[in-house]
Coordinates of N, CA, C and O in Angstrom, one line a residue:
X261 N -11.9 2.3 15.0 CA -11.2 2.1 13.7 C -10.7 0.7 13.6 O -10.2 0.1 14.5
X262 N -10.9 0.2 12.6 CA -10.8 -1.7 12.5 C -10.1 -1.6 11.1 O -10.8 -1.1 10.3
X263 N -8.7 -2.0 10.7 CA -8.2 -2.6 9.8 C -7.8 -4.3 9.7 O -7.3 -5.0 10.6
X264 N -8.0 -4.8 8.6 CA -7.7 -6.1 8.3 C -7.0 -6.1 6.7 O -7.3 -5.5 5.7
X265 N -5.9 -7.3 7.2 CA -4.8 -7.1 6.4 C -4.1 -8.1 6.0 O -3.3 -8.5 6.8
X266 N -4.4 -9.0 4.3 CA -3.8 -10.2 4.3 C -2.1 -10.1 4.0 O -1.5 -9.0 4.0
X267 N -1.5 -11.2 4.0 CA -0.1 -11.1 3.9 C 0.1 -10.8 2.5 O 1.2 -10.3 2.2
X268 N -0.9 -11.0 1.5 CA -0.7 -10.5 0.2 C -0.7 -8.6 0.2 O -0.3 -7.7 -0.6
X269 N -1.3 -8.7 1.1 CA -1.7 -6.8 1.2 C -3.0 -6.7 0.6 O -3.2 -5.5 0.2
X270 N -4.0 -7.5 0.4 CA -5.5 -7.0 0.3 C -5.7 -6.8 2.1 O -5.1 -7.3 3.0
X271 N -7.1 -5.8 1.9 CA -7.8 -6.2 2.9 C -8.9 -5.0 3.3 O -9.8 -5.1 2.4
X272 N -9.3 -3.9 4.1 CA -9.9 -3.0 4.4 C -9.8 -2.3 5.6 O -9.2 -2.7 6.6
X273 N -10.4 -1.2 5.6 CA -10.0 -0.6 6.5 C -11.4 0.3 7.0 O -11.7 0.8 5.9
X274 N -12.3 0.7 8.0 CA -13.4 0.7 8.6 C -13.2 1.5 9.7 O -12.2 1.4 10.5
X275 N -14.3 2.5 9.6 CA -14.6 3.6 10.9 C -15.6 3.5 11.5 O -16.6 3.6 10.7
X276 N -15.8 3.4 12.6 CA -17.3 2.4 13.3 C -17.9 1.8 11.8 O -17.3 0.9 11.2
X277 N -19.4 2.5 11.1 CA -20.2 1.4 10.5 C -19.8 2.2 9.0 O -20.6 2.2 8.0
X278 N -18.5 3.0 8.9 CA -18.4 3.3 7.1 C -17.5 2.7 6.9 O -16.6 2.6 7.7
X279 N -17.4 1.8 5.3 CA -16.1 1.3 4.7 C -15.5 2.2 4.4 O -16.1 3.2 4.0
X280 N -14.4 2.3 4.6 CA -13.1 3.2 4.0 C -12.7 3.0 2.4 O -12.3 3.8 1.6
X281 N -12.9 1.4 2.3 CA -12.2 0.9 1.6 C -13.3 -0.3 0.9 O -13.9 -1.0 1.8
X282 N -13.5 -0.4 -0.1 CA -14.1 -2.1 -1.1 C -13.5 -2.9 -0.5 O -12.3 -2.7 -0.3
X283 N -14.3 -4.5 -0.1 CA -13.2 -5.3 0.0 C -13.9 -6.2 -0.1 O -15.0 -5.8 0.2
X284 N -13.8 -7.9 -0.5 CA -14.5 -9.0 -0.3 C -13.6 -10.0 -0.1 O -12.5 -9.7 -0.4
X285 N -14.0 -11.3 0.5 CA -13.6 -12.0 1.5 C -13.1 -13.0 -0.1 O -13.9 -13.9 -0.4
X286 N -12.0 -12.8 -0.7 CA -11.8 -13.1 -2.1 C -10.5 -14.0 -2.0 O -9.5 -13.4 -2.5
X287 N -10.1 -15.4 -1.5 CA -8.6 -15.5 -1.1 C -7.8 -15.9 -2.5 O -6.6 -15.9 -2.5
X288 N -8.7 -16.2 -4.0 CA -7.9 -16.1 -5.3 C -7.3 -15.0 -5.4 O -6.1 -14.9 -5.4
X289 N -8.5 -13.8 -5.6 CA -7.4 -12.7 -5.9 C -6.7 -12.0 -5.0 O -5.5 -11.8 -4.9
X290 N -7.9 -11.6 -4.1 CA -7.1 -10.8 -2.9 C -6.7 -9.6 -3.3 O -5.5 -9.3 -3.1
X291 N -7.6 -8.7 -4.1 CA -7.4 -7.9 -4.6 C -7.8 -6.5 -4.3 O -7.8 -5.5 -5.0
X292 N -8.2 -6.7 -2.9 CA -9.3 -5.2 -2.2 C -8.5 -4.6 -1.7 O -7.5 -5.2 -1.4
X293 N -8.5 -3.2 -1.5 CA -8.1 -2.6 -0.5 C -7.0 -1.7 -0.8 O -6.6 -1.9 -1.9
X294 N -6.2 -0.7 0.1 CA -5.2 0.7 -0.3 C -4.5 0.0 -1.3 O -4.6 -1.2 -1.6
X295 N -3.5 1.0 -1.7 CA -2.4 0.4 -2.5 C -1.7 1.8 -3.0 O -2.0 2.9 -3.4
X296 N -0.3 1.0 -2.6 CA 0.7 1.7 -3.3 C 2.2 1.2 -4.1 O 3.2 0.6 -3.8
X297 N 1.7 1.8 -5.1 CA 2.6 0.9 -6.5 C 4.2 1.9 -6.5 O 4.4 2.8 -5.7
X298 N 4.6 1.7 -7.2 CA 6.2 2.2 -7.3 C 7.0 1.5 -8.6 O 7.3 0.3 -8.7
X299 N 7.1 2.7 -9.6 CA 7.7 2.6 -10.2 C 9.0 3.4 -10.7 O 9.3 4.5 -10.2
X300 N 9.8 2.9 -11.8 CA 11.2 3.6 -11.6 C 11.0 3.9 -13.2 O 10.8 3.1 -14.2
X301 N 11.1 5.5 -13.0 CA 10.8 6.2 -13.9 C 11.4 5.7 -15.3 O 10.8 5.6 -16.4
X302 N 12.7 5.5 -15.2 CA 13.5 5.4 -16.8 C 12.6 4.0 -17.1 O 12.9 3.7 -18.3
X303 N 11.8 3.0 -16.7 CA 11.4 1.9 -17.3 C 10.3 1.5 -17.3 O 9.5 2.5 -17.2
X304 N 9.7 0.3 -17.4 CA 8.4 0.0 -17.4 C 7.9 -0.6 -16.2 O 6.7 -0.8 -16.0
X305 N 9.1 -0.9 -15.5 CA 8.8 -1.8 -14.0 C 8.1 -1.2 -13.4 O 8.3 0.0 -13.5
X306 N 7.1 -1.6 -12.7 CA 6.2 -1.4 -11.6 C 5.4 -2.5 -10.6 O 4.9 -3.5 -11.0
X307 N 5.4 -2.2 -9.4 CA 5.2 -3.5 -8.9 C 4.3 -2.5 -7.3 O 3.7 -1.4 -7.2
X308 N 4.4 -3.0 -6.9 CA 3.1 -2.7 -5.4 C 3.9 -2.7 -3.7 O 4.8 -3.5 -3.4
X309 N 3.7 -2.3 -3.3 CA 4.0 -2.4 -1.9 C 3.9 -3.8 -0.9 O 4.5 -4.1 0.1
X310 N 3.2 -4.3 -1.5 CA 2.7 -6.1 -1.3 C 2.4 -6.3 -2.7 O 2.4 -5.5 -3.6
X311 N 2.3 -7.6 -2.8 CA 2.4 -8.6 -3.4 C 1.0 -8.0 -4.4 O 1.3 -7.2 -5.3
X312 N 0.1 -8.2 -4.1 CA -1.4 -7.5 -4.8 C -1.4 -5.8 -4.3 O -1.2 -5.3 -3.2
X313 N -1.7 -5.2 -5.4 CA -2.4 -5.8 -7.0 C -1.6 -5.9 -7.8 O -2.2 -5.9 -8.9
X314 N -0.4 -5.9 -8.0 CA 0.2 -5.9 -9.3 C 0.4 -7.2 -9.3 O 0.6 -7.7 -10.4
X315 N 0.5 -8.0 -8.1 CA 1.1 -9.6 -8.7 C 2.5 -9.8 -8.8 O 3.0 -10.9 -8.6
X316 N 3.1 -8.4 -9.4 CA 4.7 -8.8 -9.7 C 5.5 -9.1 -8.6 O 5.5 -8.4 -7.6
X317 N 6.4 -10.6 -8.8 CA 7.2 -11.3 -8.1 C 8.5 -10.5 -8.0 O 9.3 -10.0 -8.8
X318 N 8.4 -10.8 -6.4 CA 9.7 -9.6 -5.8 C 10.8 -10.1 -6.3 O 10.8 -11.0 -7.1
X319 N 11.6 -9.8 -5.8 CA 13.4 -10.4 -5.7 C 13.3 -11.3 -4.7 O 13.5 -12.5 -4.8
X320 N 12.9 -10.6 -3.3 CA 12.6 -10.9 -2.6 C 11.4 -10.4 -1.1 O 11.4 -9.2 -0.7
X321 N 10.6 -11.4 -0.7 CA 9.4 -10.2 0.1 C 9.5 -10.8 1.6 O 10.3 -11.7 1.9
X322 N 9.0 -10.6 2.3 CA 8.3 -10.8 3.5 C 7.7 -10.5 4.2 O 8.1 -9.3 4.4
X323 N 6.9 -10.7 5.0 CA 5.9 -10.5 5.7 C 5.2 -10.5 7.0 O 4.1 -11.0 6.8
X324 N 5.3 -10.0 8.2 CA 5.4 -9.6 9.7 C 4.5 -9.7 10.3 O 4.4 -8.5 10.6
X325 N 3.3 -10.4 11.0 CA 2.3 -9.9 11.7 C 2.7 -10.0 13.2 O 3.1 -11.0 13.8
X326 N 2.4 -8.5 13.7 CA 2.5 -8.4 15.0 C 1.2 -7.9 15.9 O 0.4 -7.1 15.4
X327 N 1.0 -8.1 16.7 CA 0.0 -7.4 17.4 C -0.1 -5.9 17.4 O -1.2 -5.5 17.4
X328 N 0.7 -5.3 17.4 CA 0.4 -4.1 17.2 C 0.5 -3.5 15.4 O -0.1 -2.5 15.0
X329 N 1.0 -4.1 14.8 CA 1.1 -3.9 13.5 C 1.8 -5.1 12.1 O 2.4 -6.2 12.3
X330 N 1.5 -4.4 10.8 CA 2.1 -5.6 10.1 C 3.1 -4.9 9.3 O 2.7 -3.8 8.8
X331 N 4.2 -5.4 9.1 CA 5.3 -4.8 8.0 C 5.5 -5.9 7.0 O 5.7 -7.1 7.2
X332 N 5.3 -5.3 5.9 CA 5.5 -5.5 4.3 C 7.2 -5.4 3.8 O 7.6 -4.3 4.0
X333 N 7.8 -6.0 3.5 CA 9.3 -5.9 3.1 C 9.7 -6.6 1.4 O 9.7 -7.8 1.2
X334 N 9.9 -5.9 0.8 CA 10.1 -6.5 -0.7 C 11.2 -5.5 -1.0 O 11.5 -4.4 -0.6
X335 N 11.8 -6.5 -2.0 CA 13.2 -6.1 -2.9 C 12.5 -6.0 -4.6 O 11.8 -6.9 -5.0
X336 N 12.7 -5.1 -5.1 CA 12.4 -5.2 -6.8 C 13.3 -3.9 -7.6 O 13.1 -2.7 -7.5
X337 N 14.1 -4.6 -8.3 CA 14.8 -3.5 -9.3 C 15.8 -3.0 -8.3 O 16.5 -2.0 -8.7
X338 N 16.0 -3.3 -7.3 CA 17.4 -2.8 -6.1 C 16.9 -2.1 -5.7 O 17.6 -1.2 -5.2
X339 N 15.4 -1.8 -5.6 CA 15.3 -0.7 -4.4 C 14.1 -1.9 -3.5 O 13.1 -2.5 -3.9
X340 N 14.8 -1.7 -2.2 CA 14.1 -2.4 -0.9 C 12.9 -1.0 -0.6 O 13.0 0.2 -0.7
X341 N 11.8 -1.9 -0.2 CA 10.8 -1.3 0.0 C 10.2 -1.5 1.6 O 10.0 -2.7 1.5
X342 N 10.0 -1.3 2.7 CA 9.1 -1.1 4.0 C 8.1 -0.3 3.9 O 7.9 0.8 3.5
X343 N 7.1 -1.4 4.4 CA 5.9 -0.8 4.6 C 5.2 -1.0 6.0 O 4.7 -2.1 6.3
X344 N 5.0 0.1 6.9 CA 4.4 -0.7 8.2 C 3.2 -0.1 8.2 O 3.1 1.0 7.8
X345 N 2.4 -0.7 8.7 CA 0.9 -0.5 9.2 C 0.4 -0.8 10.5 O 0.4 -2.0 11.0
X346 N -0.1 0.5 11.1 CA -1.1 0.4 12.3 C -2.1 1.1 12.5 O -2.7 1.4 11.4
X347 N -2.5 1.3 13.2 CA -3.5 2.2 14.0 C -3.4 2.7 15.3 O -3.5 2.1 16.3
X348 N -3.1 4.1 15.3 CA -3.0 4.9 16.2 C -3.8 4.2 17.8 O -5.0 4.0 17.7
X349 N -3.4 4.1 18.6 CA -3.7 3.5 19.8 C -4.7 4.5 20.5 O -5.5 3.9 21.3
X350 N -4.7 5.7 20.4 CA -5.1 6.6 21.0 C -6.3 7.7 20.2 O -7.0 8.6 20.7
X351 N -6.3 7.2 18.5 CA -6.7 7.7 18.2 C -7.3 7.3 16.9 O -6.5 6.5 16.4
X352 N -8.4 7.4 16.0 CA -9.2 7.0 14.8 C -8.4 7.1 13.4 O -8.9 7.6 12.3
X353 N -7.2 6.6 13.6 CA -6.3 6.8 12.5 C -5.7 5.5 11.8 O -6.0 4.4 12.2
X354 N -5.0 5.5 10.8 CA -4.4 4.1 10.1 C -2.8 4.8 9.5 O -2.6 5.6 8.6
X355 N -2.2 4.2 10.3 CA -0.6 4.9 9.4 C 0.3 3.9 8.9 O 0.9 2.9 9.3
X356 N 0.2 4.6 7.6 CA 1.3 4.0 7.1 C 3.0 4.6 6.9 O 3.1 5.8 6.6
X357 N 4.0 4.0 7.0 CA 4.9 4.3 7.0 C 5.5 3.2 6.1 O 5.4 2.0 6.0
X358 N 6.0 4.4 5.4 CA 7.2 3.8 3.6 C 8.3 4.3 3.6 O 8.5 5.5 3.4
X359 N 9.5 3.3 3.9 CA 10.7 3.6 3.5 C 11.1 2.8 2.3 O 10.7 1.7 2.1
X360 N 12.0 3.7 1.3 CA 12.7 3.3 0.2 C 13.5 3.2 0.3 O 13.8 4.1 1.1
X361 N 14.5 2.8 0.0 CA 16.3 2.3 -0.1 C 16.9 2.0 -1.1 O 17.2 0.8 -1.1
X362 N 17.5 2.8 -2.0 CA 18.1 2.6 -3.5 C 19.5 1.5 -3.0 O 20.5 1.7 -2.3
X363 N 19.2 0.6 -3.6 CA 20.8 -0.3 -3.1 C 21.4 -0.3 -4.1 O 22.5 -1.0 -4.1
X364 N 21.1 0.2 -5.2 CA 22.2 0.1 -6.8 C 22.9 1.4 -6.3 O 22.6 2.2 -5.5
X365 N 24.0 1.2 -7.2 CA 24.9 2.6 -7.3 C 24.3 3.7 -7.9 O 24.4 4.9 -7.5
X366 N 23.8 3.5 -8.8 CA 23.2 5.0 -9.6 C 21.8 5.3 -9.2 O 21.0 4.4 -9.2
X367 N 21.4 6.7 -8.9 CA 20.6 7.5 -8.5 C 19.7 6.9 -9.2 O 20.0 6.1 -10.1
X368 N 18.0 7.1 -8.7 CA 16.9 6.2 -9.0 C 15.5 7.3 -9.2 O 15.1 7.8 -8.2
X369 N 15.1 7.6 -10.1 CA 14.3 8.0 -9.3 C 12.7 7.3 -10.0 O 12.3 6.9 -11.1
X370 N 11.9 7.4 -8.4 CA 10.8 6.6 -8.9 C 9.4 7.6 -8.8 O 9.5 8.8 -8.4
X371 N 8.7 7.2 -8.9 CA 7.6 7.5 -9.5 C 6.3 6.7 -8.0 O 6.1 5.4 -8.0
X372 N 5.8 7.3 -7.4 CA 5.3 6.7 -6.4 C 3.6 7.1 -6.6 O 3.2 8.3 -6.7
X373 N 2.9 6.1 -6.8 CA 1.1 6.2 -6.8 C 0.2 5.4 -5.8 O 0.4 4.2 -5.9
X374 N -0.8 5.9 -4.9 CA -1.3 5.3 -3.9 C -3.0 5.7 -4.1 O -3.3 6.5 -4.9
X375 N -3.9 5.0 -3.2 CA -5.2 5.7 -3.3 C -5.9 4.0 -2.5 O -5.7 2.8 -2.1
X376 N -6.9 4.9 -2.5 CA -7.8 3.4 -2.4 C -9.6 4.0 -2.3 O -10.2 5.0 -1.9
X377 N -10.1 2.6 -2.9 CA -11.4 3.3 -3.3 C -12.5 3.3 -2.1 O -12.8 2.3 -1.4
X378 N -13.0 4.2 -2.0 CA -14.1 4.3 -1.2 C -15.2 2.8 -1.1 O -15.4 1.8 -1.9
X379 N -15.5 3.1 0.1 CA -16.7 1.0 0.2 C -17.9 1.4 -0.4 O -18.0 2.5 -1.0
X380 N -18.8 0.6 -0.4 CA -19.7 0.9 -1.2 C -20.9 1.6 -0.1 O -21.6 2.4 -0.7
X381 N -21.2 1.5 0.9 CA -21.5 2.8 1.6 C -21.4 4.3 2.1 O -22.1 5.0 2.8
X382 N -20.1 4.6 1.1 CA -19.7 5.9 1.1 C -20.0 7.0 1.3 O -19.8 7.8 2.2
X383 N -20.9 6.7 0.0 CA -22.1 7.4 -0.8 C -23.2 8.0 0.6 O -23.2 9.1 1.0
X384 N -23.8 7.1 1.0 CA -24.9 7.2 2.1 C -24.6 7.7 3.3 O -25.4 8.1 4.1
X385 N -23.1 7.8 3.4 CA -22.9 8.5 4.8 C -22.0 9.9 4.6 O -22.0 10.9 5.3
X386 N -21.5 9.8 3.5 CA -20.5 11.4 3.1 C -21.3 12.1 2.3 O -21.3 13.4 2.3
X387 N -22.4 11.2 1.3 CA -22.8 12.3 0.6 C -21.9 11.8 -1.1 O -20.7 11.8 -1.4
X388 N -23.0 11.5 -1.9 CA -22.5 11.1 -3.4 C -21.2 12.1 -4.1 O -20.5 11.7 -5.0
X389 N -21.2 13.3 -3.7 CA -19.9 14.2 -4.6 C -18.9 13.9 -3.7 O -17.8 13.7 -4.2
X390 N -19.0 13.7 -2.4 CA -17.8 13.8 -1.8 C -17.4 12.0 -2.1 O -16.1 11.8 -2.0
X391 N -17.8 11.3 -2.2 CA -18.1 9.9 -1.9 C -16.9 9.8 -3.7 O -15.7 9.3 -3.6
X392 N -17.5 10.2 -4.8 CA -16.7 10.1 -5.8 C -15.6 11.2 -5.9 O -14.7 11.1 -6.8
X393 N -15.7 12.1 -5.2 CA -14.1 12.4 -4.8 C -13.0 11.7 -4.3 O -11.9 11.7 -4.8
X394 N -13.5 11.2 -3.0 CA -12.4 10.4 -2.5 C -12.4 8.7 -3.2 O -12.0 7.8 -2.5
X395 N -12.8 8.3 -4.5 CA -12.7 7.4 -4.8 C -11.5 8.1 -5.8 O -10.6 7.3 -5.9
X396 N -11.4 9.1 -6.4 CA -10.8 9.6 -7.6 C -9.1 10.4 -6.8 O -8.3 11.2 -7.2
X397 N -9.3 9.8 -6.0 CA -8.3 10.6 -5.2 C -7.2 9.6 -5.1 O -7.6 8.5 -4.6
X398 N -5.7 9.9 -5.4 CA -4.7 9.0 -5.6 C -3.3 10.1 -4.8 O -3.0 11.3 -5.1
X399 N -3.0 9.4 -4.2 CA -1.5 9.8 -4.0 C -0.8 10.0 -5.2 O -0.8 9.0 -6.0
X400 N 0.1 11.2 -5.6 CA 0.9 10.8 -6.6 C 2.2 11.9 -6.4 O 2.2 13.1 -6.1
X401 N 3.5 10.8 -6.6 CA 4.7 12.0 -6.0 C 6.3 11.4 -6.7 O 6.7 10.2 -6.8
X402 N 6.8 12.3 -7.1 CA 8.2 11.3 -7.7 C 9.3 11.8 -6.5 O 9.1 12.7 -5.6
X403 N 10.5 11.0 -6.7 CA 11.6 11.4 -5.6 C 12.5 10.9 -6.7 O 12.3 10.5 -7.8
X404 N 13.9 11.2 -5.9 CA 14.7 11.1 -6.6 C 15.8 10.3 -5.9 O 16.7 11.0 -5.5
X405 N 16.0 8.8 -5.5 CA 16.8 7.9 -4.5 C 18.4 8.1 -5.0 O 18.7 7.5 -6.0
X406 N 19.3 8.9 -4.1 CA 20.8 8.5 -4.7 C 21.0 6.8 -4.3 O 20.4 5.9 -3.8
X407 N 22.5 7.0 -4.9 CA 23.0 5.9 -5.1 C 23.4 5.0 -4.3 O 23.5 5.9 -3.4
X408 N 23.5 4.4 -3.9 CA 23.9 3.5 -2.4 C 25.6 2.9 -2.6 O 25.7 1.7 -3.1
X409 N 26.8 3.6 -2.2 CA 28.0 2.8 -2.1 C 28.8 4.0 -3.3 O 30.0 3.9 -3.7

């Protein structure tokens, strides 16, 4: 299992010879690869887990590359966002772990959407129905963040 992962949050992710994931070697947009957006229900704000795809400038972000993994950190609308990524050591996996953190006083609740699209080999190794299944397939889940203080 091979992931690659820019500091913007494009990149892909690979099981011996299938893409998991679309990706091109694109450093303008940097626009390939998982994604999970987060928005807060009562408004229109929405923004990404990294920097792309949405583009929207954090409050504040930063960004971790470790040998064993990379963590994503951004502030937007008061709620602090973590994101870490690895790959199971032992085994053919990619995990992500997301914590949220309401730091305003009043309860939050957001609206959480994720997914990522199949590579363009998909097709040839899963099989065309299953191949546009998991392209159409999105995380989607709301929570409800109390207040902080």
């Amino acid at each position: 299992y091979h992931v690659l992962l820019t500091s913007a949050g494009g990149g892909y992710s690979r099981w011996q010879e299938v893409s998991l994931t679309r990706w091109r070697a694109d450093t303008t947009l940097d626009n390939w690869g998982s994604w999970l957006y987060i928005q807060v229900e009562d408004s229109s704000a929405l923004w990404s887990a990294g920097y792309q795809p949405t583009g929207a400038l954090p409050e504040s972000q930063r960004v971790l590359f470790h040998p064993h993994m990379v963590e994503f950190h951004r502030r937007d609308h008061d709620i602090a966002l973590t994101m870490e990524i690895t790959v199971a050591p032992d085994d053919d996996v990619e995990i992500r772990l997301v914590t949220l953190t309401n730091e305003s006083e009043r309860p939050r609740r957001l609206l959480e959407r994720g997914g990522s699209l199949g590579g363009s080999n998909c097709a040839a190794v899963i099989g065309p129905s299953l191949s546009a299944a998991a392209r159409s397939t999105a995380l989607r889940s709301a929570r409800t963040l109390p207040g902080h203080g």
